[in-house]
């Protein structure tokens, strides 16, 4: 394609993608099928790679992330980011109204809005293009998180129309919807990471990640609610909201104008109930004076505007009786104490169980069986016990004695120094741990044996047919035919019975057979080594190439791999030091599973870089970091995460941290630019070719 045609096509594709993004993420009204959308985006990515000089900084391809930040730059806010005065009662709102009336002397109209429970953000647009995104920080200056914010699909990179100010700031809240929060925590648990306590923590953790490609996977969203600055031509705050909506921002549909305090109270009461039906968290309501002139007259205190106030919902709390405590054993052997409660209505659902977290928390609360306890549903999805009504404690209340043996296999529990959880160490003999490992092994992202889903693996275990994943490959038709399984279907919420008839058995055996073709990195993930999630497994597979090399790797060799730190390295070493695990691998290998990369993850172009080890750091002009690394692999080189004496080259981009440079200089590692790198693989400096 000629450059001139490419330019036109890029402009067309960018507009189309922007329009569909807005319809989908802001208006929730998709206007294109996913597949067709992906085709448009792929074409744009391809064209921008072919003609990098035509890629615009506001291109929708920025959404996928890719740039890595070393640390966030501190930026001073043009308008201080103040907080709001909190109120908790009708009286406090009445005195807020009186204060306002006294100062303005006029009738006042208010706007009531939801108070989003997320992370505050200020976005700056110049000539309709997003140029900067800064967190609240201490209110005076915050972190520049622009690269990460650009991956949030509902945030416009380029505004619609032309009636926006040339240079302005808009403020809002980044949030994580419940569905994405749930998915993210499930993945963290699967990867052996600590789950986030609530969506707000998950949002703030996500927005501070250094790898924007990771942020883009988190499905963050954002609502906007404030245009600071006095040079706008609008008369009211409500007009500002409508205008911002027309520029493409996501503005809550629940912002309403109220003429009286009574209307405000109605708004509060109805949202206090209805908030549980929203797909994201709110923690109150914000009440703002609508007229911007009146806002100006009212002004600010040192900490907050006098023209706005928040009403915070109390975390809904009920009292109920603690009947007993049971203990659950997870896939990793971690023991979770669970409170069994007298069923009670809370925040729209009947609560029967609540988390008691761990032994330390039980001791700190001094909670006893038979106590009346306060149960709260805060930001967290699982309710928790946050206190005891001591006045109602009876003499019969009995202290909780944390179990010392596993409730499933009776092994003595252990606790590692510094960790709060107790563990059952009987990894290979404790039923829920064995079943958990098997479930993980067959799961979609691992060996993907879906014919063993819906409780079938449990049946195989209960019938003594499988104890570990290698046993799956020894199963025969005769062992399976005629077995029966009952399971609770999650969709239908009722028990279903399945008999293993001819078709089921054939499906199972075919599924197991097909799994032998699953690639090495997924087999590695399927083994369920603690902290070896999907990404880590991929990095290990491409670095070591085969399980033998990984099994032989010592600590230093492991931490040299990108993203592998102390915790993961220790866990891998521990896993490979167990004889039973080595035997497991031998059996799986004998069954035909793949334990090496037949072909590298990236197709080989040349062997020019064979034997050379690279560290890639910073931001590059012609490559994304990922592409640069793929190119290295495609020419036979290896990528590592940290510089050591073994590193051959440090490819340095812009904004590379000084620490890396110093270390490279100290160890005598050659530092090269991306252009030097081109020469290395024999590409003229002025021509950019991707692998
Ligand atoms: S207005 C100067 N509106 O609550 C006033 N804030 O406690 C600017 N928040 O830092 C804030 N929803 O992060 C406003 N509809 C809303 C809000 C909201 C959530 C947050 C915001 C602010 C904090 C104040």
XYZ file of C-alpha atoms and ligand atoms in Angstrom:
715
model
C 0.000 0.000 0.000
C 1.234 3.477 -0.833
C 1.858 5.832 2.051
C -0.879 8.206 0.967
C -3.463 5.413 0.882
C -2.216 4.106 4.216
C -2.713 7.523 5.764
C -6.326 7.641 4.643
C -7.011 4.092 5.745
C -5.412 4.718 9.168
C -7.619 7.780 9.666
C -10.718 5.843 8.624
C -9.930 2.846 10.848
C -9.109 5.068 13.835
C -12.440 6.881 13.555
C -14.398 3.674 13.156
C -12.695 2.010 16.136
C -13.166 5.117 18.266
C -16.876 5.223 17.400
C -17.406 1.521 18.202
C -15.394 1.842 21.421
C -17.589 4.712 22.573
C -20.781 2.842 21.699
C -19.620 -0.237 23.550
C -17.799 1.111 26.593
C -19.538 4.423 27.247
C -23.048 3.924 25.917
C -23.149 0.131 26.505
C -24.714 -0.239 23.047
C -22.436 -2.318 20.836
C -22.686 -1.588 17.120
C -20.319 -4.227 15.782
C -19.539 -7.885 16.428
C -16.380 -8.632 18.444
C -14.771 -10.461 15.569
C -15.267 -7.616 13.114
C -13.997 -5.126 15.684
C -10.860 -7.218 16.188
C -10.300 -7.279 12.422
C -10.407 -3.479 12.260
C -8.032 -3.158 15.190
C -5.633 -5.725 13.780
C -5.556 -3.962 10.443
C -4.757 -0.678 12.162
C -1.991 -2.253 14.250
C -0.537 -3.787 11.080
C -0.608 -0.502 9.167
C 0.943 1.417 12.042
C 3.751 -1.122 12.170
C 4.316 -0.812 8.459
C 4.185 2.985 8.542
C 5.295 3.940 12.055
C 5.608 7.570 11.055
C 1.825 7.642 10.463
C 0.886 6.326 13.928
C -0.861 9.091 15.871
C -0.239 9.474 19.619
C -4.011 9.306 20.193
C -4.445 6.173 18.092
C -6.890 3.589 19.509
C -4.064 1.025 19.300
C -2.647 2.687 22.437
C -5.373 0.879 24.344
C -3.501 -2.410 24.311
C -0.671 -0.908 26.317
C 2.879 -2.159 26.002
C 5.014 0.645 27.360
C 6.678 -0.019 30.648
C 7.157 2.683 33.221
C 10.105 2.525 35.589
C 8.550 4.746 38.172
C 5.758 7.304 38.005
C 6.685 10.922 37.503
C 5.307 13.296 40.139
C 3.161 16.044 38.641
C 1.789 19.072 40.414
C -1.977 19.609 40.023
C -3.005 22.826 38.342
C -6.056 22.937 40.632
C -5.559 21.286 43.979
C -7.387 17.975 44.272
C -9.478 18.561 47.374
C -11.562 16.079 49.258
C -15.168 16.450 50.348
C -16.597 17.008 53.809
C -18.304 13.806 54.976
C -21.716 13.624 56.577
C -23.591 10.676 58.001
C -26.964 12.122 59.052
C -29.959 14.165 57.984
C -29.058 16.901 60.501
C -25.614 17.370 59.020
C -27.103 17.804 55.550
C -29.663 20.265 56.910
C -26.906 22.379 58.439
C -24.964 22.197 55.135
C -28.114 23.586 53.402
C -28.500 26.335 55.996
C -24.867 27.393 55.675
C -25.233 27.663 51.941
C -28.446 29.615 52.149
C -26.868 32.059 54.620
C -23.902 32.775 52.352
C -25.679 32.950 48.989
C -28.926 34.410 50.307
C -30.634 32.755 47.324
C -32.658 29.693 46.560
C -30.246 26.977 45.749
C -30.509 24.113 43.303
C -28.411 21.026 43.980
C -27.098 18.162 41.917
C -27.035 14.786 43.618
C -24.610 12.194 42.310
C -23.352 8.769 43.222
C -20.110 8.690 45.154
C -18.002 6.188 43.247
C -15.707 4.073 45.377
C -12.546 3.939 43.318
C -9.440 5.964 42.608
C -9.684 9.687 41.776
C -8.075 10.802 38.531
C -7.529 14.151 36.763
C -7.256 14.092 32.962
C -5.869 16.953 30.889
C -6.956 17.406 27.275
C -5.275 19.741 24.822
C -7.016 20.350 21.520
C -9.212 17.367 22.250
C -6.354 14.936 22.841
C -5.693 13.234 26.177
C -2.225 14.396 27.195
C -1.982 13.630 30.876
C -3.605 11.573 33.632
C -2.629 12.196 37.241
C -3.740 10.484 40.455
C -4.787 12.452 43.507
C -1.592 11.800 45.481
C -1.505 14.207 48.418
C -3.898 16.594 46.644
C -1.083 18.952 45.617
C 0.781 16.579 43.341
C 0.162 13.031 42.173
C 1.549 10.269 39.941
C 1.561 10.614 36.172
C -0.240 7.419 35.127
C -1.081 8.493 31.561
C 0.184 5.315 29.872
C -1.967 3.135 32.092
C -5.050 5.334 31.863
C -4.882 5.202 28.074
C -5.684 1.491 28.261
C -9.093 2.163 29.875
C -11.473 1.738 26.966
C -14.218 4.082 28.147
C -11.813 7.012 28.466
C -11.655 8.990 25.199
C -8.139 9.463 23.825
C -9.616 11.968 21.385
C -12.791 13.944 22.074
C -15.912 14.069 19.931
C -17.098 17.240 18.185
C -15.263 20.522 18.505
C -17.008 22.426 21.277
C -14.624 21.602 24.082
C -12.127 24.066 25.605
C -8.690 24.097 24.034
C -6.961 23.117 27.244
C -8.920 21.765 30.199
C -8.984 19.238 32.996
C -11.728 16.783 33.894
C -11.903 14.787 37.095
C -13.490 11.480 37.810
C -13.061 8.106 39.394
C -11.484 4.961 38.029
C -13.402 1.915 39.158
C -13.383 -1.836 38.715
C -16.831 -3.341 38.064
C -17.817 -6.326 40.223
C -17.650 -8.809 37.340
C -14.072 -7.843 36.455
C -13.088 -7.840 40.134
C -14.384 -11.373 40.519
C -12.549 -12.584 37.414
C -9.339 -10.914 38.483
C -9.407 -12.467 41.950
C -10.182 -15.901 40.526
C -7.098 -15.601 38.342
C -4.980 -14.413 41.272
C -6.054 -17.392 43.350
C -5.297 -19.684 40.420
C -1.829 -18.178 40.154
C -1.241 -18.497 43.904
C -1.406 -14.729 44.470
C -3.208 -13.091 47.385
C -6.660 -11.900 46.195
C -7.557 -8.203 46.529
C -9.855 -7.412 49.450
C -12.217 -5.180 47.473
C -12.607 -3.517 44.065
C -11.113 -0.214 45.284
C -7.846 -1.870 46.348
C -7.792 -3.797 43.102
C -8.248 -0.562 41.139
C -5.529 1.266 42.956
C -3.192 -1.744 42.591
C -3.942 -1.921 38.877
C -3.468 1.744 38.082
C -0.044 1.700 39.749
C 1.271 -1.260 37.738
C 4.401 -0.580 35.750
C 3.451 -2.678 32.731
C 0.606 -1.006 30.872
C -0.126 -4.180 28.870
C -1.085 -5.809 32.188
C -3.282 -2.843 33.127
C -5.121 -3.165 29.836
C -6.216 -6.697 30.809
C -7.857 -5.531 34.024
C -11.035 -4.069 32.516
C -10.996 -0.851 34.505
C -13.720 1.692 33.852
C -14.181 5.374 34.761
C -16.931 7.877 35.520
C -16.384 11.630 35.341
C -18.019 14.214 37.577
C -16.166 17.521 37.731
C -14.590 20.183 35.498
C -12.310 22.295 37.697
C -11.387 25.851 36.655
C -13.420 28.998 36.306
C -12.890 29.912 32.664
C -15.694 27.731 31.319
C -18.677 29.305 29.623
C -21.212 27.109 31.436
C -23.615 28.419 34.046
C -24.233 25.246 35.986
C -22.461 22.082 37.041
C -25.230 20.058 35.394
C -24.506 21.748 32.040
C -20.848 20.812 32.480
C -21.841 17.178 32.923
C -24.038 17.201 29.809
C -21.315 18.888 27.773
C -18.702 16.393 28.959
C -21.053 13.582 27.975
C -21.331 15.049 24.477
C -17.519 15.136 24.203
C -17.469 11.382 24.791
C -16.955 10.998 28.557
C -18.825 8.451 30.608
C -21.118 10.476 32.859
C -23.397 8.698 35.281
C -27.027 8.624 34.201
C -27.977 8.903 37.871
C -26.926 12.528 38.437
C -30.128 14.491 39.186
C -31.064 18.066 40.026
C -32.852 18.621 43.367
C -34.633 21.770 44.480
C -35.211 20.885 48.124
C -33.485 19.061 50.948
C -36.379 16.597 50.958
C -35.585 15.620 47.388
C -31.984 15.082 48.462
C -33.096 12.789 51.285
C -35.254 10.780 48.878
C -32.234 10.349 46.595
C -30.086 9.174 49.506
C -32.676 6.757 50.838
C -33.393 5.205 47.480
C -29.696 4.738 46.600
C -28.897 3.366 50.032
C -31.190 0.500 49.049
C -30.579 0.307 45.314
C -26.789 0.522 45.508
C -26.550 -3.261 45.784
C -28.047 -3.602 42.340
C -25.316 -1.515 40.697
C -22.581 -3.467 38.926
C -19.891 -1.421 40.764
C -19.313 -0.063 44.291
C -20.483 3.296 45.556
C -19.937 4.392 49.133
C -22.322 7.323 49.333
C -23.863 10.256 47.552
C -22.304 13.609 46.637
C -24.401 16.755 46.888
C -23.218 19.791 44.902
C -24.509 23.326 44.450
C -25.513 23.470 40.791
C -24.965 27.157 39.958
C -21.286 27.883 39.201
C -21.561 31.548 40.303
C -22.925 30.417 43.659
C -20.108 27.847 43.857
C -17.619 30.671 43.371
C -19.213 32.767 46.118
C -19.142 29.833 48.500
C -15.493 29.038 47.762
C -13.283 26.586 49.603
C -11.906 25.786 53.014
C -8.310 24.566 53.182
C -9.445 21.002 52.665
C -12.692 20.963 50.710
C -15.188 23.004 48.699
C -17.985 24.718 50.673
C -20.347 24.051 47.762
C -20.294 20.276 47.971
C -20.563 17.597 50.589
C -20.710 13.839 50.644
C -23.136 11.638 52.486
C -21.453 8.341 53.304
C -23.491 5.175 53.538
C -22.821 3.170 56.598
C -21.562 -0.283 55.751
C -24.663 -2.350 56.188
C -24.391 -4.338 59.359
C -26.638 -6.831 61.100
C -26.397 -8.874 64.261
C -26.782 -12.615 64.199
C -25.702 -15.685 66.110
C -22.474 -17.552 65.438
C -23.506 -21.205 65.376
C -20.229 -22.919 64.580
C -16.946 -22.607 62.737
C -15.909 -24.894 59.920
C -12.584 -25.085 58.150
C -12.014 -25.252 54.419
C -8.921 -26.642 52.758
C -7.855 -25.007 49.488
C -5.818 -26.394 46.561
C -2.625 -25.120 48.149
C -3.538 -26.582 51.542
C -4.336 -23.181 53.121
C -6.962 -23.461 55.851
C -9.760 -20.867 55.887
C -12.023 -20.644 58.942
C -15.640 -19.996 57.991
C -18.344 -18.834 60.384
C -21.693 -20.613 60.131
C -24.364 -18.108 61.087
C -28.021 -18.071 61.885
C -29.344 -17.035 58.428
C -29.919 -13.297 58.262
C -30.949 -10.773 55.594
C -28.114 -8.385 54.650
C -27.696 -6.018 51.708
C -30.248 -7.829 49.603
C -29.146 -11.417 50.221
C -29.507 -14.040 52.930
C -26.178 -14.538 54.655
C -25.417 -17.947 56.157
C -21.652 -17.901 56.202
C -18.985 -15.283 56.748
C -15.235 -15.304 56.452
C -13.220 -15.371 59.653
C -9.968 -14.952 57.645
C -7.404 -16.579 59.941
C -6.498 -17.560 63.473
C -5.051 -14.131 64.321
C -8.283 -12.369 63.456
C -10.342 -14.833 65.501
C -8.081 -14.130 68.472
C -8.189 -10.361 67.958
C -11.999 -10.330 67.823
C -12.230 -12.751 70.757
C -15.268 -14.191 69.043
C -16.923 -17.234 70.642
C -19.410 -19.859 69.498
C -22.882 -18.748 70.553
C -21.965 -15.031 70.447
C -24.147 -12.433 68.750
C -21.792 -11.071 66.114
C -21.859 -8.020 63.824
C -21.804 -9.057 60.209
C -20.868 -6.481 57.626
C -20.863 -6.344 53.868
C -18.504 -3.556 52.958
C -16.689 -3.304 49.652
C -15.973 -6.983 49.994
C -18.134 -9.521 48.250
C -17.902 -12.067 51.077
C -19.426 -10.755 54.298
C -17.185 -10.536 57.304
C -17.561 -10.547 61.070
C -16.271 -7.341 62.502
C -17.207 -7.497 66.129
C -19.076 -9.117 68.982
C -21.992 -7.688 70.942
C -20.465 -8.308 74.363
C -23.593 -7.190 76.199
C -25.433 -10.142 74.728
C -22.691 -12.705 75.495
C -24.068 -15.664 77.428
C -22.167 -17.803 79.895
C -22.408 -20.670 77.474
C -20.435 -18.940 74.752
C -17.399 -21.140 74.089
C -14.039 -19.869 72.817
C -12.994 -21.019 69.359
C -10.076 -23.374 69.441
C -8.402 -23.220 66.060
C -7.947 -26.732 64.732
C -4.477 -28.215 64.905
C -5.133 -31.028 62.427
C -6.491 -30.991 58.899
C -10.280 -31.512 58.898
C -9.954 -33.660 55.768
C -6.880 -35.831 56.302
C -5.946 -35.242 59.951
C -2.354 -34.175 59.221
C -0.886 -31.788 61.786
C -1.166 -28.241 60.416
C 1.909 -26.067 59.953
C 2.440 -22.328 59.861
C 5.399 -20.604 58.209
C 6.905 -17.706 60.111
C 5.539 -14.412 58.837
C 2.426 -15.942 57.257
C -0.980 -15.739 58.856
C -2.467 -18.880 57.332
C -2.141 -22.422 58.627
C -1.449 -25.071 56.007
C -2.078 -28.769 55.672
C 1.295 -30.127 54.514
C -0.161 -33.376 53.149
C -0.077 -32.168 49.554
C -0.350 -35.597 48.003
C -2.689 -37.302 50.424
C -5.273 -34.683 51.375
C -8.451 -35.096 49.270
C -9.383 -31.429 48.623
C -5.777 -30.659 47.720
C -5.580 -33.620 45.352
C -8.947 -32.794 43.791
C -8.024 -29.108 43.555
C -4.805 -29.986 41.730
C -6.637 -32.287 39.339
C -9.283 -29.602 38.636
C -6.486 -27.169 37.910
C -4.722 -29.664 35.640
C -7.778 -30.165 33.413
C -8.867 -26.503 33.451
C -9.295 -24.556 30.223
C -6.054 -22.627 30.306
C -4.090 -25.697 31.362
C -4.745 -29.068 29.626
C -8.284 -28.075 28.620
C -9.903 -31.478 29.142
C -13.441 -30.140 29.367
C -14.989 -33.602 28.986
C -13.864 -34.144 32.598
C -15.682 -31.064 33.915
C -18.938 -30.908 35.872
C -17.798 -32.959 38.825
C -16.478 -35.931 36.845
C -12.951 -35.591 38.172
C -14.340 -35.820 41.692
C -16.121 -39.036 40.775
C -12.895 -40.507 39.411
C -11.126 -39.613 42.640
C -13.941 -40.883 44.863
C -13.873 -44.182 42.983
C -10.168 -44.542 43.593
C -9.250 -44.250 39.905
C -7.055 -41.150 39.972
C -4.858 -39.632 42.652
C -2.677 -37.472 40.485
C -2.636 -36.106 36.968
C -0.497 -38.937 35.605
C -3.207 -41.428 36.571
C -5.549 -39.767 34.064
C -3.447 -41.109 31.207
C -3.768 -44.710 32.454
C -7.597 -44.681 32.526
C -9.350 -47.314 30.446
C -12.817 -47.622 28.926
C -13.725 -50.505 31.220
C -12.833 -48.533 34.346
C -15.062 -45.646 33.356
C -18.169 -47.190 31.850
C -21.090 -47.322 34.268
C -19.745 -44.831 36.820
C -22.217 -42.270 38.128
C -21.733 -38.695 39.230
C -23.969 -36.139 40.901
C -23.106 -32.497 40.810
C -24.752 -29.183 41.507
C -25.169 -27.332 38.259
C -24.281 -23.688 38.784
C -26.780 -22.439 36.170
C -29.727 -24.466 37.341
C -28.843 -24.483 41.054
C -29.997 -28.077 41.369
C -28.452 -31.495 41.580
C -27.953 -33.410 38.374
C -27.030 -37.014 37.931
C -24.808 -38.141 35.089
C -24.038 -41.716 34.170
C -20.874 -42.509 32.319
C -22.389 -44.048 29.194
C -20.551 -44.979 26.027
C -20.572 -41.458 24.595
C -19.405 -39.815 27.827
C -16.580 -42.297 28.259
C -15.451 -41.929 24.644
C -15.483 -38.137 25.049
C -13.423 -38.336 28.219
C -10.829 -40.639 26.681
C -10.660 -38.526 23.509
C -10.251 -35.368 25.586
C -7.391 -36.938 27.547
C -5.740 -38.142 24.340
C -6.072 -34.704 22.710
C -4.429 -33.051 25.717
C -1.149 -34.756 24.799
C -0.771 -32.154 22.096
C -0.984 -29.228 24.532
C 2.126 -27.052 24.354
C 4.933 -27.228 26.905
C 4.191 -23.901 28.549
C 0.633 -24.965 29.284
C 1.745 -28.354 30.620
C 4.101 -26.468 32.901
C 1.251 -24.253 34.088
C -0.970 -27.331 34.550
C 1.494 -28.889 37.021
C 0.233 -26.341 39.551
C 3.592 -25.265 40.972
C 2.857 -22.510 43.454
C 3.195 -19.004 41.950
C 3.731 -20.426 38.455
C 0.731 -18.884 36.732
C 0.131 -18.677 33.011
C 2.536 -15.802 32.359
C 5.352 -17.159 34.485
C 4.982 -20.597 32.852
C 5.300 -18.996 29.417
C 8.437 -17.097 30.418
C 10.020 -20.205 31.938
C 9.161 -22.349 28.918
C 10.620 -19.930 26.419
C 13.716 -19.289 28.535
C 14.646 -22.886 29.364
C 13.071 -24.587 26.371
C 12.660 -27.941 28.153
C 11.682 -29.307 31.539
C 15.115 -30.893 32.081
C 16.821 -27.532 31.816
C 14.277 -26.002 34.181
C 14.648 -28.829 36.686
C 18.424 -28.348 36.681
C 18.313 -24.557 37.001
C 19.703 -23.190 40.264
C 18.509 -20.087 42.069
C 20.694 -17.685 40.078
C 19.608 -19.135 36.765
C 15.956 -18.810 37.769
C 16.029 -15.212 38.939
C 17.775 -14.268 35.726
C 14.504 -14.944 33.895
C 12.356 -11.910 33.387
C 9.633 -11.536 36.037
C 11.025 -14.349 38.205
C 11.855 -13.088 41.663
C 12.819 -14.690 44.936
C 9.372 -16.019 45.861
C 8.783 -17.815 42.552
C 12.349 -19.126 42.329
C 12.128 -20.650 45.837
C 8.831 -22.271 44.996
C 10.213 -23.833 41.786
C 13.308 -25.129 43.562
C 11.175 -26.645 46.313
C 8.882 -28.331 43.791
C 11.696 -29.943 41.822
C 13.402 -31.147 44.989
C 10.518 -33.520 45.696
C 11.151 -36.981 44.299
C 7.465 -37.680 43.776
C 7.198 -34.669 41.471
C 10.090 -35.854 39.327
C 8.436 -39.267 39.086
C 5.197 -37.572 38.088
C 6.951 -35.809 35.234
C 8.535 -39.074 34.107
C 5.148 -40.772 33.985
C 3.554 -37.870 32.115
C 6.429 -37.831 29.665
C 6.054 -41.582 29.107
C 2.362 -40.971 28.371
C 3.352 -38.611 25.589
C 2.920 -35.112 27.095
C 5.109 -32.350 25.758
C 7.989 -31.296 27.974
C 9.928 -29.202 25.560
C 9.282 -26.521 23.015
C 9.365 -28.234 19.646
C 9.475 -24.903 18.019
C 10.259 -21.645 19.774
C 7.273 -19.446 20.623
C 8.486 -17.062 17.970
C 9.349 -18.336 14.472
C 13.110 -18.316 13.865
C 14.443 -15.943 11.194
C 18.191 -16.297 11.693
C 20.795 -17.502 14.156
C 22.662 -14.204 14.176
C 22.135 -13.667 17.902
C 22.708 -17.289 18.947
C 24.411 -17.466 22.345
C 23.818 -13.786 23.117
C 21.787 -12.600 26.082
C 19.905 -9.291 26.064
C 18.261 -6.996 28.558
C 15.763 -4.588 27.001
C 14.875 -1.497 28.972
C 13.099 1.809 28.394
C 10.814 3.055 25.642
C 11.738 2.818 21.956
C 10.977 4.848 18.879
C 10.305 2.148 16.332
C 9.496 -0.888 18.406
C 7.307 -1.666 21.352
C 9.344 -3.424 24.016
C 7.537 -6.693 23.343
C 8.290 -6.523 19.613
C 11.920 -5.827 20.267
C 12.130 -8.877 22.495
C 10.373 -11.048 19.940
C 12.838 -9.867 17.315
C 15.711 -10.884 19.583
C 14.225 -14.352 19.974
C 13.473 -14.600 16.262
C 17.180 -14.112 15.590
C 18.207 -16.739 18.130
C 18.992 -14.467 21.100
C 17.730 -14.745 24.670
C 15.977 -12.123 26.803
C 16.590 -11.801 30.508
C 15.088 -9.457 33.053
C 18.106 -8.344 35.003
C 21.664 -7.469 34.147
C 24.390 -9.868 35.177
C 27.949 -10.540 34.099
C 26.473 -12.990 31.569
C 24.444 -10.299 29.780
C 25.848 -9.587 26.315
C 23.963 -6.360 25.539
C 21.728 -3.872 27.256
C 19.404 -2.358 24.619
C 18.651 1.047 26.087
C 15.571 3.070 25.195
C 14.334 6.385 26.436
C 13.596 6.818 30.158
C 15.736 3.870 31.120
C 16.421 3.913 34.841
C 19.907 5.137 35.879
C 20.335 2.073 38.084
C 20.363 -0.288 35.058
C 22.928 1.841 33.249
C 25.182 1.964 36.298
C 25.012 -1.792 36.778
C 25.759 -2.437 33.085
C 28.729 -0.086 33.211
C 30.031 -1.688 36.360
C 29.851 -5.188 34.892
C 31.205 -4.088 31.520
C 27.991 -4.982 29.663
C 27.756 -3.241 26.279
C 25.000 -0.629 26.124
C 23.447 -0.200 22.683
C 20.606 1.821 21.151
C 17.773 0.332 19.140
C 19.584 1.500 16.003
C 22.778 -0.301 17.014
C 20.566 -3.303 17.505
C 19.313 -3.000 13.922
C 22.902 -3.117 12.695
C 23.509 -6.171 14.837
C 20.869 -8.133 12.956
C 21.936 -6.682 9.654
C 19.149 -4.196 9.054
C 20.182 -0.785 7.715
C 19.710 1.798 10.482
C 17.060 3.764 8.686
C 14.853 0.804 7.849
C 12.583 -0.664 10.464
C 11.533 -4.231 9.998
C 9.704 -6.305 12.477
C 10.514 -9.969 12.845
S -16.610 15.828 43.346
C -13.915 19.373 44.674
N -18.172 13.820 42.746
O -14.818 11.374 46.547
C -14.823 18.241 44.614
N -16.194 13.360 43.983
O -14.147 12.431 49.285
C -14.410 17.199 43.691
N -15.840 10.969 44.442
O -11.703 12.826 45.911
C -14.978 15.889 43.943
N -17.643 10.240 43.420
O -12.403 10.823 44.497
C -17.037 14.202 43.362
N -19.623 12.130 42.094
C -18.499 12.512 42.699
C -17.641 11.586 43.298
C -16.483 12.053 43.960
C -16.563 9.892 44.101
C -14.595 10.910 45.242
C -13.457 11.734 44.701
C -13.086 12.675 45.807
C -13.655 11.985 47.007
C -13.959 13.010 48.053
